XYZ file of C-alpha atoms in Angstrom:
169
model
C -31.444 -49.041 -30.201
C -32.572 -48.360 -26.485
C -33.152 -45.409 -25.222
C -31.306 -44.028 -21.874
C -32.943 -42.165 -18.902
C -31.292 -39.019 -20.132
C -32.749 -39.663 -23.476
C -36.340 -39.235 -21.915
C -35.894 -36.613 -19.071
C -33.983 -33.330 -19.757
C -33.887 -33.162 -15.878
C -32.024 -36.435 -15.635
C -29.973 -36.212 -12.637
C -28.084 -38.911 -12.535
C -27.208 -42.044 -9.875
C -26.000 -41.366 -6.375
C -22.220 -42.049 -7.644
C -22.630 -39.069 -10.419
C -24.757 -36.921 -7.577
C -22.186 -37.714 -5.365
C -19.072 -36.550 -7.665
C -20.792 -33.663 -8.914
C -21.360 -32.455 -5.230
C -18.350 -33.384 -4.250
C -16.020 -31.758 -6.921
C -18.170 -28.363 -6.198
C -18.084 -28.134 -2.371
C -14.107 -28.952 -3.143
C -13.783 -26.315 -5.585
C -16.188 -23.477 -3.405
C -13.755 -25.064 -0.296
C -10.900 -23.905 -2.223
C -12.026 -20.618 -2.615
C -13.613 -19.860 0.613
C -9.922 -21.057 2.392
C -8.401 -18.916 -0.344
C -8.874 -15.663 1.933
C -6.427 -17.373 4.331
C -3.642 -18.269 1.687
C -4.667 -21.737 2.042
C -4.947 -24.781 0.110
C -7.155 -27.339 0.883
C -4.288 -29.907 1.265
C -2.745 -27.584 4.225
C -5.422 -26.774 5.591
C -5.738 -30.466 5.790
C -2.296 -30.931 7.241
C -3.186 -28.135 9.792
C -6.314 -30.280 11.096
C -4.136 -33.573 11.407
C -1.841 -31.894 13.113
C -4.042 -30.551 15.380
C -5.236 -34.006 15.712
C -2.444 -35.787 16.562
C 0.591 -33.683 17.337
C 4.292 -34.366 17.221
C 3.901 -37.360 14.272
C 7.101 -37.650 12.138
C 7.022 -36.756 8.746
C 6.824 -40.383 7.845
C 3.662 -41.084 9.780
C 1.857 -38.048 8.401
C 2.681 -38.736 5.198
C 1.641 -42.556 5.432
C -1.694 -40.792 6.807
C -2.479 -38.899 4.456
C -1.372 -41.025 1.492
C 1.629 -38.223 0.140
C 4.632 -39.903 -0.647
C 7.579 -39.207 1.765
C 9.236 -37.128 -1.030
C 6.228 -34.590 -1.892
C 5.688 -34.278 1.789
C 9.294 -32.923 2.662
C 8.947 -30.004 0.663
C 4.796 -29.720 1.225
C 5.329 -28.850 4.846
C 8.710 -26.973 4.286
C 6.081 -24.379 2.962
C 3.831 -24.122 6.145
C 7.034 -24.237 8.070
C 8.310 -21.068 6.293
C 5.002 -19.428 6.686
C 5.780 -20.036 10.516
C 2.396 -22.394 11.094
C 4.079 -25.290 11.400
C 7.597 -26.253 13.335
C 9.707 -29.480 13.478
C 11.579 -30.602 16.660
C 14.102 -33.883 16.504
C 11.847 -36.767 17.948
C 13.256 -37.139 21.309
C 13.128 -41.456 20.862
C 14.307 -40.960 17.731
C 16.696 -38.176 16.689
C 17.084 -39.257 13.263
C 12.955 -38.005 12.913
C 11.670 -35.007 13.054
C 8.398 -33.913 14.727
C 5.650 -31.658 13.595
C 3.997 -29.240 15.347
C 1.324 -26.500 15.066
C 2.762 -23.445 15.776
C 1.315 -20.757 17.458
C 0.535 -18.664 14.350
C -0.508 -22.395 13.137
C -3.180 -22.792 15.906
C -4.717 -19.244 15.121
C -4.889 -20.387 11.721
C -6.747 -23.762 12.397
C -9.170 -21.513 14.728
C -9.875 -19.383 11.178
C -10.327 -22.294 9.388
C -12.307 -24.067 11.049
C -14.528 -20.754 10.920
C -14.056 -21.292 7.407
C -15.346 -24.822 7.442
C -18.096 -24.587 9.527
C -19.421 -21.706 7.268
C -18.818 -23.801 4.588
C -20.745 -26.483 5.662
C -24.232 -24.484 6.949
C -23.465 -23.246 2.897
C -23.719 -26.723 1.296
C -26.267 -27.938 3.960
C -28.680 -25.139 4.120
C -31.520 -27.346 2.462
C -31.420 -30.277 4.727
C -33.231 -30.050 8.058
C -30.790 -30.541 10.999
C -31.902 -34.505 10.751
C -31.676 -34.736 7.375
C -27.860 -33.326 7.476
C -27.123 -35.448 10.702
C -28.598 -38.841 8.315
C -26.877 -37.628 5.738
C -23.298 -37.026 7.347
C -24.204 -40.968 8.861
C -25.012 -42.286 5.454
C -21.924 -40.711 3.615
C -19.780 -41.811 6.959
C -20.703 -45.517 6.255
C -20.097 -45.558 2.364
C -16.779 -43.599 3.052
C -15.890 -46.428 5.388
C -17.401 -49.396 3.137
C -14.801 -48.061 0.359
C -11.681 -48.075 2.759
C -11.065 -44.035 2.830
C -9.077 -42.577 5.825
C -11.600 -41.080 8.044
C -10.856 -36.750 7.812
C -8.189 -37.494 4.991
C -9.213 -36.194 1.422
C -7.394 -38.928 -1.154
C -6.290 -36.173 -2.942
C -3.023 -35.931 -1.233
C -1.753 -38.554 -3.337
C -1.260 -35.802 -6.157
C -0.009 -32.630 -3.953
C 2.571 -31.201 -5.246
C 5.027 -28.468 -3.311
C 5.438 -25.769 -6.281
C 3.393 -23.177 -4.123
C 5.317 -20.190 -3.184
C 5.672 -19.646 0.811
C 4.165 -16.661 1.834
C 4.332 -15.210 5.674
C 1.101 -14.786 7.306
């Protein structure tokens, strides 16, 4: 029978795929929490930054961004609407769509999350040098890309669900 690294090395740590889920699943989870404080989720405050992106999409196009079916997405941003951060205005080429748009409470909100995120990121990154976290943004950039992900989209929208109870800010 052969033996396995972990087998010899109590401190086995793993390959950059396990490295890279473990990290991954804990900066998601302490992401989660920090954005918590604002009555966020990390899947609206993910809507918040596309829509602060690229303003006025149709629901169709931001769901086909971000991977949600049509369905889950109705009621997903019926919940920031009703919390007054996000509003929808009949597409003026097409009145059968409806736009979205950050509101104003919505744009105050993106300015506290993105406090949120940058804090969260000097967290995760405090023991890289500034050129260690720029190669290492570059190097996770390029494998992102090399596996086909959505630049700024987090493939978990696939799963969101809308059960969330709207709450006004």
């Amino acid at each position: 029978m052969s033996s396995s690294p972990e087998d010899k090395s109590p401190a086995f740590r793993g390959g950059a795929a396990f490295l890279l889920a473990q990290l991954g699943a804990h900066a998601a989870q302490r992401f989660a929490e920090r954005i918590a404080a604002l009555d966020l989720t990390p899947a609206q405050a993910g809507l918040l930054r596309l829509l602060a992106q690229t303003p006025g999409r149709s629901q169709r196009e931001l769901a086909d961004a971000l991977g949600m079916p049509p369905s889950r997405f109705v009621a997903f941003a019926d919940g920031l609407e009703e919390r007054g951060l996000i509003e929808r205005h009949r597409n003026p080429d097409d009145r059968r769509l409806y736009a979205l748009d950050l509101s104003d409470a919505g744009r105050e909100m993106l300015a506290r999350l993105r406090e949120a995120g940058a804090a969260h990121e000097q967290q995760m990154c405090q023991a890289l040098s500034p050129d260690e976290h720029r190669q290492l943004t570059a190097l996770l950039g390029r494998l992102a890309e090399q596996q086909g992900l959505t630049p700024g989209v987090h493939p978990g929208y696939r799963s969101v669900r809308a059960d969330r109870p709207a709450r006004k800010p």
